[in-house]
Coordinates of C-alpha atoms (C1' of nucleotides) in Angstrom, one line a residue:
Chain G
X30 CA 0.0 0.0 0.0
X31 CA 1.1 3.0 -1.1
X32 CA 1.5 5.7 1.7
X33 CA 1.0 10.1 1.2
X34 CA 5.0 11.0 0.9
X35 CA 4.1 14.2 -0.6
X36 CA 2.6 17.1 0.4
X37 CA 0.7 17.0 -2.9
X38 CA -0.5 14.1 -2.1
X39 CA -1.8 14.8 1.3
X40 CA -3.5 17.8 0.3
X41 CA -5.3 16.2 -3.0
X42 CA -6.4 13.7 -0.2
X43 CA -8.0 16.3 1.9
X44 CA -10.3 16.6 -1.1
X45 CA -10.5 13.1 -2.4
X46 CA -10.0 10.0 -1.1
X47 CA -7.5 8.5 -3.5
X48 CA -7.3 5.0 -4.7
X49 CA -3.8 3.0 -5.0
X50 CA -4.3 3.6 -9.3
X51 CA -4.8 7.6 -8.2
X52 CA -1.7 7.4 -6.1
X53 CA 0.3 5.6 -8.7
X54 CA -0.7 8.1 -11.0
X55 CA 0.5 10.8 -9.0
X56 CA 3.3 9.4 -8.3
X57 CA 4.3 9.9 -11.6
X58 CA 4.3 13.7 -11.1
X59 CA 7.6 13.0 -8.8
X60 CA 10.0 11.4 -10.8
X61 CA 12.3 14.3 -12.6
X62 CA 13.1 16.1 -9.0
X63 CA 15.4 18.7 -9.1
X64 CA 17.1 21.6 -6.9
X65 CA 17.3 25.2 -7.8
X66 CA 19.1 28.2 -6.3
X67 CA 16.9 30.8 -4.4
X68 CA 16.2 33.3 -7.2
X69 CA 16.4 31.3 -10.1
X70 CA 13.5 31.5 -12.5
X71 CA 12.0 28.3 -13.5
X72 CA 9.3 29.5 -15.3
X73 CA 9.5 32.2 -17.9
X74 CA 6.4 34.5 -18.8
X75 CA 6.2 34.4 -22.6
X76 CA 8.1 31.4 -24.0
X77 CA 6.7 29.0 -25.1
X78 CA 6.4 25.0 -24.1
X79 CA 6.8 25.6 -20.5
X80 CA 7.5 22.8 -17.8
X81 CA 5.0 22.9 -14.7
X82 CA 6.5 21.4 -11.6
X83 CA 5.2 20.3 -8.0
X84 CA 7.1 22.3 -5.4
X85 CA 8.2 19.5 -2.5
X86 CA 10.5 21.7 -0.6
X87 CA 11.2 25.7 -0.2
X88 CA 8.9 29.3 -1.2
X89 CA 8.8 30.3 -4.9
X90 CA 6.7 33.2 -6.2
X91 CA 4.3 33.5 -9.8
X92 CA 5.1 37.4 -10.8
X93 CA 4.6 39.2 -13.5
X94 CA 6.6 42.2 -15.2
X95 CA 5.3 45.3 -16.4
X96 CA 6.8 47.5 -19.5
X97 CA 8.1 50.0 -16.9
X98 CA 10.1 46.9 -14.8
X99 CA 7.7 47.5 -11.7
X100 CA 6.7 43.8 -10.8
X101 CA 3.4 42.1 -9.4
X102 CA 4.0 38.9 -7.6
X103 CA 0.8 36.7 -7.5
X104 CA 0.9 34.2 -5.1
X105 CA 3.6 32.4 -3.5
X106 CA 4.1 28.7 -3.5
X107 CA 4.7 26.4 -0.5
X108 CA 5.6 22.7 -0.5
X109 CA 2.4 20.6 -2.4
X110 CA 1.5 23.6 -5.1
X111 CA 1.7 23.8 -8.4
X112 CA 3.8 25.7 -10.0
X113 CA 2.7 27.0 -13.2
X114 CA -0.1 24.7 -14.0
X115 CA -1.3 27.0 -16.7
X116 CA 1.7 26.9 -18.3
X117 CA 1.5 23.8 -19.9
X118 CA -2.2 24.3 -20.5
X119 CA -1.8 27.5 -23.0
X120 CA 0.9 27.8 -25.5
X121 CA 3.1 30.1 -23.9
X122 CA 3.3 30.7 -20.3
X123 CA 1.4 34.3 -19.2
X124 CA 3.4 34.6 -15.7
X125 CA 6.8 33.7 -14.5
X126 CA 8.2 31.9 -11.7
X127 CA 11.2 32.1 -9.5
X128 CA 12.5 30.2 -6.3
X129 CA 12.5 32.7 -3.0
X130 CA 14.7 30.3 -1.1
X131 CA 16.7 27.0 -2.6
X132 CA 13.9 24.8 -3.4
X133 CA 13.3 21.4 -4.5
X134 CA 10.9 20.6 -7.2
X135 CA 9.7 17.4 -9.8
X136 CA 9.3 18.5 -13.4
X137 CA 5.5 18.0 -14.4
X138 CA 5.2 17.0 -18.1
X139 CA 1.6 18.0 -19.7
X140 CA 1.4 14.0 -20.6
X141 CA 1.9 13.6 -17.0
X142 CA -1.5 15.6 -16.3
X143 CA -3.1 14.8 -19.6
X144 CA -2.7 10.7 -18.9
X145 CA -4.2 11.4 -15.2
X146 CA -7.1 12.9 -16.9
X147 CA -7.2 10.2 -19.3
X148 CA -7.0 7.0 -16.9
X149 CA -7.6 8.2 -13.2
X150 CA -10.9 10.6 -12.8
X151 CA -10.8 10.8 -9.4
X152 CA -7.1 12.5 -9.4
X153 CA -8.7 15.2 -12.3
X154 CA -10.9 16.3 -10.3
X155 CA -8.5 16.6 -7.1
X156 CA -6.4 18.7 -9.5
X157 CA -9.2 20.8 -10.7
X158 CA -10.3 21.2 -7.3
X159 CA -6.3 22.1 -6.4
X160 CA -6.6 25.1 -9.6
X161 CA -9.6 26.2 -8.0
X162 CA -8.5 26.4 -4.5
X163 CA -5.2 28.6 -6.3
X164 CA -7.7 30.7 -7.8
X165 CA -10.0 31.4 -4.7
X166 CA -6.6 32.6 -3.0
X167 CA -6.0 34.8 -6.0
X168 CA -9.4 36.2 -6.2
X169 CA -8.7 37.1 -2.5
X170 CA -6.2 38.6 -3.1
X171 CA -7.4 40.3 -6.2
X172 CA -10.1 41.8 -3.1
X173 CA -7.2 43.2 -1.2
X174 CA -5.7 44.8 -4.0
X175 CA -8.7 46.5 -5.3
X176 CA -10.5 47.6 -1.5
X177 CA -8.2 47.3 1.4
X178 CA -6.1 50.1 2.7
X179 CA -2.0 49.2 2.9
X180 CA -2.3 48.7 6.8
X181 CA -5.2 45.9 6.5
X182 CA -4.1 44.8 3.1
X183 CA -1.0 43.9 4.8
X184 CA -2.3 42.2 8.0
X185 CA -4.7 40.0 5.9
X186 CA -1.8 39.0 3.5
X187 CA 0.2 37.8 6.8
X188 CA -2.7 36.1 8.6
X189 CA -3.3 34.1 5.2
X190 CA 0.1 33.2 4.6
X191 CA 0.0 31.8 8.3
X192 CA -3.3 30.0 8.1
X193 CA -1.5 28.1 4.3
X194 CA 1.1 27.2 6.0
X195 CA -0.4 25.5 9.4
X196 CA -2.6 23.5 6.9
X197 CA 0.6 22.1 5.2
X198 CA 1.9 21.6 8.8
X199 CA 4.9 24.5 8.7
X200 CA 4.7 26.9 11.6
X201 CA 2.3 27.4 14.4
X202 CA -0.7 29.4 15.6
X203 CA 1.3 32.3 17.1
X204 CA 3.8 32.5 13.6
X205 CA 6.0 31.0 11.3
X206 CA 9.3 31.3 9.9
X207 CA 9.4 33.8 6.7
X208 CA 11.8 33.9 4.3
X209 CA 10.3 37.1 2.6
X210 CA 11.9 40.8 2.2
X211 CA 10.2 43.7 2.6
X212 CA 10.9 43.9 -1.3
X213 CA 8.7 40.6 -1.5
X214 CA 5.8 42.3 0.3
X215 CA 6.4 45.4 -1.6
X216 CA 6.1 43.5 -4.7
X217 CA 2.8 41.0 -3.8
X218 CA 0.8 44.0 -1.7
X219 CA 1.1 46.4 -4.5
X220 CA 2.8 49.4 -2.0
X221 CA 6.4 50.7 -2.5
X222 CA 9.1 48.7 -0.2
X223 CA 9.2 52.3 1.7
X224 CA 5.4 51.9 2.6
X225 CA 5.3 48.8 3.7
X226 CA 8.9 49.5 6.0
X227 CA 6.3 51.5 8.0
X228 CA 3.3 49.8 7.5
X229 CA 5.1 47.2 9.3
X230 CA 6.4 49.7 12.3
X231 CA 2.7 50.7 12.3
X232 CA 1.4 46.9 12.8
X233 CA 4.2 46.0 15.5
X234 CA 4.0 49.0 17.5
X235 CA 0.3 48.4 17.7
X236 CA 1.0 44.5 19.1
X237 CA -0.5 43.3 15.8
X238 CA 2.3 41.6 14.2
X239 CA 6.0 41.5 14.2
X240 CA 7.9 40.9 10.6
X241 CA 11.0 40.6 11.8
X242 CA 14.4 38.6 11.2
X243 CA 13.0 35.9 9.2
X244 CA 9.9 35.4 11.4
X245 CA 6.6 36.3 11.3
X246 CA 4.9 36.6 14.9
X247 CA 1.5 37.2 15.6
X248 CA 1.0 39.4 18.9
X249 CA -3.0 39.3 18.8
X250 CA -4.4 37.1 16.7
X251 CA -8.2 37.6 17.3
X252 CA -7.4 41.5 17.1
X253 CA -5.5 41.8 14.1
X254 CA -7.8 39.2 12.2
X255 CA -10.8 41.5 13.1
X256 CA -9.0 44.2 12.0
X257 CA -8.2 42.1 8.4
X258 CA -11.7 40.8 8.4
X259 CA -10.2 37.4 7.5
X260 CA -11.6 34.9 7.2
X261 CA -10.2 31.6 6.4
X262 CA -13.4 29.6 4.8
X263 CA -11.9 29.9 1.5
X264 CA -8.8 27.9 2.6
X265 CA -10.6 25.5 4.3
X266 CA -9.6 21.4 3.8
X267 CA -13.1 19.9 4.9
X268 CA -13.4 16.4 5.2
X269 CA -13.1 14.2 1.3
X270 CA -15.7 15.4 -0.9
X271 CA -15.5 12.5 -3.1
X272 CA -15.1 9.3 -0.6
Chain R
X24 CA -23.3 14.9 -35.7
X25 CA -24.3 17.3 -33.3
X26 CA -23.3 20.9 -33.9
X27 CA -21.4 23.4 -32.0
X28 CA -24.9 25.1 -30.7
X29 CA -23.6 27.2 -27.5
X30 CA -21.3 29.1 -26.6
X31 CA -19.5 27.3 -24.3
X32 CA -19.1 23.9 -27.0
X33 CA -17.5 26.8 -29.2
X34 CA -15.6 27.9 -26.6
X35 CA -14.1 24.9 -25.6
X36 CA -13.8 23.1 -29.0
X37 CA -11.1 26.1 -29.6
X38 CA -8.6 24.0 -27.2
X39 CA -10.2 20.7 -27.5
X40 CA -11.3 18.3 -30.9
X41 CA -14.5 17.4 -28.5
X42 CA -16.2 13.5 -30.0
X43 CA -19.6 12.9 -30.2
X44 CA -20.3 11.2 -26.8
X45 CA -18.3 14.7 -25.5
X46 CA -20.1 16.7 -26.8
X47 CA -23.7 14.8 -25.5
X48 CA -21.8 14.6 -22.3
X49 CA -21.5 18.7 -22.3
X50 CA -24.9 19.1 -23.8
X51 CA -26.6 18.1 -20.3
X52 CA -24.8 21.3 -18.7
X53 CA -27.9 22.9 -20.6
X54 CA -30.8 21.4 -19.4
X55 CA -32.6 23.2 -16.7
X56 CA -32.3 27.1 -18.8
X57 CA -33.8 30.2 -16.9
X58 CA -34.2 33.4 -16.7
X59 CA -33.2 36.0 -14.7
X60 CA -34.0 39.5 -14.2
X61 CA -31.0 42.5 -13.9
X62 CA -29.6 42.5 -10.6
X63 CA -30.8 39.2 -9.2
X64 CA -28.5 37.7 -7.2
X65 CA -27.6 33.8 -8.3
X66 CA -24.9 32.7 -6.1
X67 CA -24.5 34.1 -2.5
X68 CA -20.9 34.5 -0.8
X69 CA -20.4 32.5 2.2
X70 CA -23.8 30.1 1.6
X71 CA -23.6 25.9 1.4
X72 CA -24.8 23.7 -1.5
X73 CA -24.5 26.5 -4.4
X74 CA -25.3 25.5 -7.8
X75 CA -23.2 26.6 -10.8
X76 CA -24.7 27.9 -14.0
X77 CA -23.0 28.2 -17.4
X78 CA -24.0 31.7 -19.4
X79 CA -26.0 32.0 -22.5
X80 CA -27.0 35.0 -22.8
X81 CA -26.5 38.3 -21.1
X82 CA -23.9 40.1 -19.0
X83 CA -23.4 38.8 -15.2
X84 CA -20.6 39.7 -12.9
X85 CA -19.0 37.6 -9.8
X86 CA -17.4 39.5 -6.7
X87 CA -17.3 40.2 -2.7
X88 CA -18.7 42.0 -0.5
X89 CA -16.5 44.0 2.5
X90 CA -17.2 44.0 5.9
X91 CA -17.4 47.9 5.6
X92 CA -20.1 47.2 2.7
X93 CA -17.5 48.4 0.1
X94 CA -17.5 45.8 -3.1
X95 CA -15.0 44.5 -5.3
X96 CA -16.0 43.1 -9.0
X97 CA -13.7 40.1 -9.6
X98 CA -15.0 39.4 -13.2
X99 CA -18.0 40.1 -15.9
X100 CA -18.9 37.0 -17.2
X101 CA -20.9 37.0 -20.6
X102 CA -22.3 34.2 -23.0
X103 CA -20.0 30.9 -22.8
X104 CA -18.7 31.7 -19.6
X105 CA -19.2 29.8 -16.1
X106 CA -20.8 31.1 -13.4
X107 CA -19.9 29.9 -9.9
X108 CA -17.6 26.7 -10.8
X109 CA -15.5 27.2 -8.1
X110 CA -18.9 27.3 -5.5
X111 CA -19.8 23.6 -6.4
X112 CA -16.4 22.3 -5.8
X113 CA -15.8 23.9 -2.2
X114 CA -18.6 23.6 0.8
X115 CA -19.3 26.9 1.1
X116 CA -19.2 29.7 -2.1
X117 CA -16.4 32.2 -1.5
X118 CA -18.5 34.7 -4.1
X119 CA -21.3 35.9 -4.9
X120 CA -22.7 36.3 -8.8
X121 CA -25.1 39.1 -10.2
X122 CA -27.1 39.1 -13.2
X123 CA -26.0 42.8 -14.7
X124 CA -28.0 42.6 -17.7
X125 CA -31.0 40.1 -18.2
X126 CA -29.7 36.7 -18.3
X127 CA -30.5 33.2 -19.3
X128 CA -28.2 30.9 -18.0
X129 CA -28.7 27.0 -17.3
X130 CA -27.4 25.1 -14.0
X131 CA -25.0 23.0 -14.0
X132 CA -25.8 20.6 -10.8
X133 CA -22.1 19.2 -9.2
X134 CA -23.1 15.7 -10.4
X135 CA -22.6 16.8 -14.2
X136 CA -19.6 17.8 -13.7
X137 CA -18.0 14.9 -11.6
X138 CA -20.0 12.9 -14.5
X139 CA -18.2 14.1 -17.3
X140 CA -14.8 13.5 -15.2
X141 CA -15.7 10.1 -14.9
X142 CA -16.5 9.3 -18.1
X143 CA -15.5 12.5 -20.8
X144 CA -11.6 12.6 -20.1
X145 CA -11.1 15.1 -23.1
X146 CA -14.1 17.2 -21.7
X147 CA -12.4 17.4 -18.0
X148 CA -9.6 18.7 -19.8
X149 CA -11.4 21.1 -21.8
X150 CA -13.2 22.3 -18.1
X151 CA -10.1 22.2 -16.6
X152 CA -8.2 24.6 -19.7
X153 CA -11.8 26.9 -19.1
X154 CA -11.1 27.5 -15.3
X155 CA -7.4 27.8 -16.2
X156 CA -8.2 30.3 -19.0
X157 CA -10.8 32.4 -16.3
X158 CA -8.0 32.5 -13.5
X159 CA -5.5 34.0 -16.3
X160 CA -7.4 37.0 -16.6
X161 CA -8.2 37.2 -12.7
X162 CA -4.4 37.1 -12.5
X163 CA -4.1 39.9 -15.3
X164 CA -6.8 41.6 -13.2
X165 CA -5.0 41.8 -10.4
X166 CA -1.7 43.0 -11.7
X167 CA -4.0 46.0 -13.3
X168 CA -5.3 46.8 -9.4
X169 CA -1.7 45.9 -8.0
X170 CA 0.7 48.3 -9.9
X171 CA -1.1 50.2 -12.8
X172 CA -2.3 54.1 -12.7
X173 CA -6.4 54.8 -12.9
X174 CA -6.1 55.6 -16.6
X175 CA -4.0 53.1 -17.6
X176 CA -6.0 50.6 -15.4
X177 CA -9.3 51.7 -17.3
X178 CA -7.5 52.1 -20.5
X179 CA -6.8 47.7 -20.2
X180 CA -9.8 46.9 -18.5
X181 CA -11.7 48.1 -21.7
X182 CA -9.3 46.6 -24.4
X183 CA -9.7 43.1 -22.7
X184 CA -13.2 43.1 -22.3
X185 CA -13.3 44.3 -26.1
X186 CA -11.0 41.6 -26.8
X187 CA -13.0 39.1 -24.9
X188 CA -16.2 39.7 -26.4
X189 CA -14.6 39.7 -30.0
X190 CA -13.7 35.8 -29.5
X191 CA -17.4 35.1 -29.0
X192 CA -18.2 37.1 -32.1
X193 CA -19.5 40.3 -30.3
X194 CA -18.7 43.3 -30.8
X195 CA -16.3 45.2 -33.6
X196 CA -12.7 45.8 -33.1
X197 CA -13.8 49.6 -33.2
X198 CA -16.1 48.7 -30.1
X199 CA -19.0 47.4 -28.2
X200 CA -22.5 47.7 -26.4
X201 CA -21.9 47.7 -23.3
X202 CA -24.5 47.7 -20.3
X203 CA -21.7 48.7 -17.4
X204 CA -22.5 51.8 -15.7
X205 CA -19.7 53.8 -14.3
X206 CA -20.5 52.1 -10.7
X207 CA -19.6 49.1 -11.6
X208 CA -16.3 50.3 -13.4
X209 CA -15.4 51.5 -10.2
X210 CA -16.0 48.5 -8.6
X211 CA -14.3 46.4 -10.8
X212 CA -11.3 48.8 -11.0
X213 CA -11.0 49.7 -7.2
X214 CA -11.5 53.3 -7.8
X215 CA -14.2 55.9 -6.8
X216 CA -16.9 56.6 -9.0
X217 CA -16.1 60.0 -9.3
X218 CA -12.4 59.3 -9.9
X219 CA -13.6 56.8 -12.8
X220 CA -15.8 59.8 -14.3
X221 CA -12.5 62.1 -14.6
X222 CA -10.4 58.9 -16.1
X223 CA -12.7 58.2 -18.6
X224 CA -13.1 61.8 -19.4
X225 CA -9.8 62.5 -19.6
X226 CA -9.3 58.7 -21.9
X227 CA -12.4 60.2 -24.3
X228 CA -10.9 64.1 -24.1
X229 CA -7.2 62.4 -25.4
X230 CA -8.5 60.8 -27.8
X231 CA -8.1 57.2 -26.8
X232 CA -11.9 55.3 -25.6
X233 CA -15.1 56.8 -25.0
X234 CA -17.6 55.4 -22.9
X235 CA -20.6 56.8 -22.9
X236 CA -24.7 56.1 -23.5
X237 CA -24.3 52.0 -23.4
X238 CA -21.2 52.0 -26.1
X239 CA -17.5 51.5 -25.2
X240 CA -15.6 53.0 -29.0
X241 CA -12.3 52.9 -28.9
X242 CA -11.1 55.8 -31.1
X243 CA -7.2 55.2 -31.4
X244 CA -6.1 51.3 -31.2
X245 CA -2.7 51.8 -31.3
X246 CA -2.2 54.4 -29.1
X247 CA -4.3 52.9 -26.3
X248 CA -2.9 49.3 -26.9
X249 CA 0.4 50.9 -26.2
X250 CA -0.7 53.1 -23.1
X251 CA -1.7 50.3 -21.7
X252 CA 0.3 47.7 -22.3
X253 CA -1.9 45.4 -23.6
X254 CA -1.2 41.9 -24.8
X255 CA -4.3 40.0 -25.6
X256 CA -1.9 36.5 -25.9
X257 CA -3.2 35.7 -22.3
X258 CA -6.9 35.6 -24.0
X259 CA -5.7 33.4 -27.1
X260 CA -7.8 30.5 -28.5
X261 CA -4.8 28.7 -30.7
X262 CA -5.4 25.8 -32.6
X263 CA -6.6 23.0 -30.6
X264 CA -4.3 21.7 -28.3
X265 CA -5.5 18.5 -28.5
X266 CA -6.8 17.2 -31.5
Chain K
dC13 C1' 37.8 45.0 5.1
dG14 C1' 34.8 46.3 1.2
dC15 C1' 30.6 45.3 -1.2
dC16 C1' 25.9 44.4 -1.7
dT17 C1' 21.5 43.4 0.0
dT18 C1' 18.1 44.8 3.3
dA19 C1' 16.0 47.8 6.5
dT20 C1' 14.9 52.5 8.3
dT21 C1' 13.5 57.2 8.6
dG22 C1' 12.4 62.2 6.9
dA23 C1' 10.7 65.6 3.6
dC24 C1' 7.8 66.6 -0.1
dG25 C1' 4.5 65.9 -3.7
dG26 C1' 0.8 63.8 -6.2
dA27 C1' -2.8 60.4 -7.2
dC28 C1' -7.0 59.4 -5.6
dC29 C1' -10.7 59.8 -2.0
dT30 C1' -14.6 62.1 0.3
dC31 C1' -18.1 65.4 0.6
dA32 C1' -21.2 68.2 -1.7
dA33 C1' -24.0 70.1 -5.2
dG34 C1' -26.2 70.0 -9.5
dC35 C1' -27.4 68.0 -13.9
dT36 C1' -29.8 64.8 -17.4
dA37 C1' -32.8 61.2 -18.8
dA38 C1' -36.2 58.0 -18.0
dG39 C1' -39.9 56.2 -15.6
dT40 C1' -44.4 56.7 -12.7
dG41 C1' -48.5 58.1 -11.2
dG42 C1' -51.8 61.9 -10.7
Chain V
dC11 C1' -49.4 66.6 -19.7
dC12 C1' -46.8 67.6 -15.8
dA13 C1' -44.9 67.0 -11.0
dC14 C1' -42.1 63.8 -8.8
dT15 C1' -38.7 60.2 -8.2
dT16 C1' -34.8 57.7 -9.1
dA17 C1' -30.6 56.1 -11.4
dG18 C1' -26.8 57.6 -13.5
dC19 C1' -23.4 61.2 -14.7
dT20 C1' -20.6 65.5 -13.9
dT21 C1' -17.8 68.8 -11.6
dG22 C1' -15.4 71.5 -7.7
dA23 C1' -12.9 71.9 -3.2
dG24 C1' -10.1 70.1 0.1
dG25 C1' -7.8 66.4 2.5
dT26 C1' -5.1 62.0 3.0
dC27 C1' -2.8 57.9 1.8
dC28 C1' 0.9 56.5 -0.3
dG29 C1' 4.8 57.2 -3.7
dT30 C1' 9.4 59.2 -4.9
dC31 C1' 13.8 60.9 -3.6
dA32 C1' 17.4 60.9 -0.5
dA33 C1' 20.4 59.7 3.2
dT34 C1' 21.9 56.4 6.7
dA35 C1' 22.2 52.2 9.2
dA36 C1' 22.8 47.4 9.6
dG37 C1' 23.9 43.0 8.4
dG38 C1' 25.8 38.9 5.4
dC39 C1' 29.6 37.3 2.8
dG40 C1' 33.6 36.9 -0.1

DNA sequence: CGCCTTATTGACGGACCTCAAGCTAAGTGG
DNA sequence: CCACTTAGCTTGAGGTCCGTCAATAAGGCG
């Protein structure tokens, strides 16, 4: 009997209940790991025939560039995501992707997904339900963006990150250990790295939250997440939807 | 031989060669067609059990709702689009979806969709390219809110949506009806409505869009394409990617 | 030690918001 | 036919959030 090794595999399981075929099959998506250097770009926005890889180990971030070099990261990517999925669905790849720390990752082929949609059902619709789970956290995101001032924009950002990474078992309730600059949150909140320098004074000397040396503390959690209005619903791993 | 008849078997077909039994397969996503009247609500953030719908005709949009009562407009969805996908795969809808225009769109019950899975490999693929395709322009979206100016944020906003409607044979390249009102500009573009009435002033006084009585005309393509930046390859139906 | 990345803080300006008022067009009921 | 309402659009004045520019620490790391 096949065990869950990976973290993909434990959170596709947290959707569907996957047979020893389905595990097989997903297996399949680790062969070809490899290591990259923090700040290496594994995926390039605009070339075409783009790899996708599973992330087993590290933070990357999906960006974009703009004409004027400014840069929008997405999302970031913790052990058990996908990185660039859509990439291998559309010709050429419409984001880019780099490696925040040295990561470890297995080379997805598009036969790889293709031939799990083909011959195991039950691991398509784990990995749709995976793209759509990606694209709630976008839209939410997306929300911040668009409506949130820089001080709650910023304190939702944190208490998401947090609540991703306790579900994949990194980190505890009161923080977690954050390989991000200020440059990184410049980048993903949409703010200038100067902003967010005292955005972050702001949220500390108000005993929200402390960015600070690689770690992310949480001083009151049921304050600051009433401040955020966060709510973690969207993240949520209920029980198998498909037994 | 059934014929491509809606917009979403058009749609799809561009990434997909989609057989016979497919194409049956996808034509029981239209049973059950209504109607719905501007401004009815179809799918309610934060509720259990929501259905999804796919769009036939008319102009709906998805988005949240702030604590603070504030909105943000993730997406206009029009003919061939889904509605609410992502509502039937998680317990709880993290949206909410508006008719903004008169609408008749048909439900799609979760069971058709975990049916075609099951047994329509080529279709799940074609579903999962759709959700894929949706979540590319969310992304684009977001990079507009996260690091673009108000006019040059309007200016891209308007050239997608005219692109957009073009694939499903809407529209001109010159422009298109469009039911919007500035309200829901703002919304979608995180601005103030008065802010978006002196962008799209100053975009019509340049030269470069005007919006204005139901009409969006864009009165210098190049110009505009190049203020904003706009690349429509995100939006791109190639060849079918599997034929 | 010297270099480069990251963090910090101040001064100043501008993009965008809020508040407020008034306009137009279309509908509604007398 | 006309008062009245309502949704949508327009424009001005004034304030604020956040960006840019600039200078200085403060660490890693060869």
């Amino acid at each position: 009997m096949l065990t869950l090794q990976t973290p993909l595999a434990s959170k596709l399981s947290a959707f569907v209940a996957l047979s020893a075929p389905d595990l097989e099959m997903l297996a399949r998506f680790h062969r070809r790991r490899r290591t990259f250097q923090a700040g290496h770009e594994l995926i390039h926005e605009g070339e075409k025939n783009q790899s996708a890889f599973v992330l087993a180990e590290g933070w990357a971030c999906s960006y974009k560039l703009l004409p004027d070099g400014e840069r929008q990261i997405v999302d970031f990517q913790i052990p058990g995501d996908f990185l660039g999925l859509r990439s291998i669905l559309f010709r050429t790849s419409d984001h880019s992707v780099e490696a925040v720390t040295r990561i470890e990752a297995s080379e997805v082929l598009a036969s790889d997904i293709l031939d799990s949609f083909a011959h195991a059902p039950r691991l398509a619709t784990a990995v749709l339900w995976a793209a759509s789970r990606d694209e709630a956290m976008v839209v939410e995101h997306l929300v911040n963006l668009g409506r949130r001032p820089a001080e709650i924009r910023t304190a939702h950002f944190l208490l998401e990150l947090g609540a991703r990474l306790r579900l994949v078992g990194v980190g505890e309730a009161a923080g977690f250990e954050c390989p991000l600059t200020q440059y990184h949150l410049a980048d993903v909140l949409g703010l200038s790295a100067v902003h967010v320098n005292r955005v972050l004074r702001q949220l500390r000397e108000d005993g929200l939250v402390t960015f600070q040396k690689g770690r992310v503390d949480f001083d009151d959690i049921p304050r600051l997440t009433r401040l955020a209005g966060f709510d973690p619903e969207y993240l949520d791993q209920p029980r198998p939807f498909l037994p």
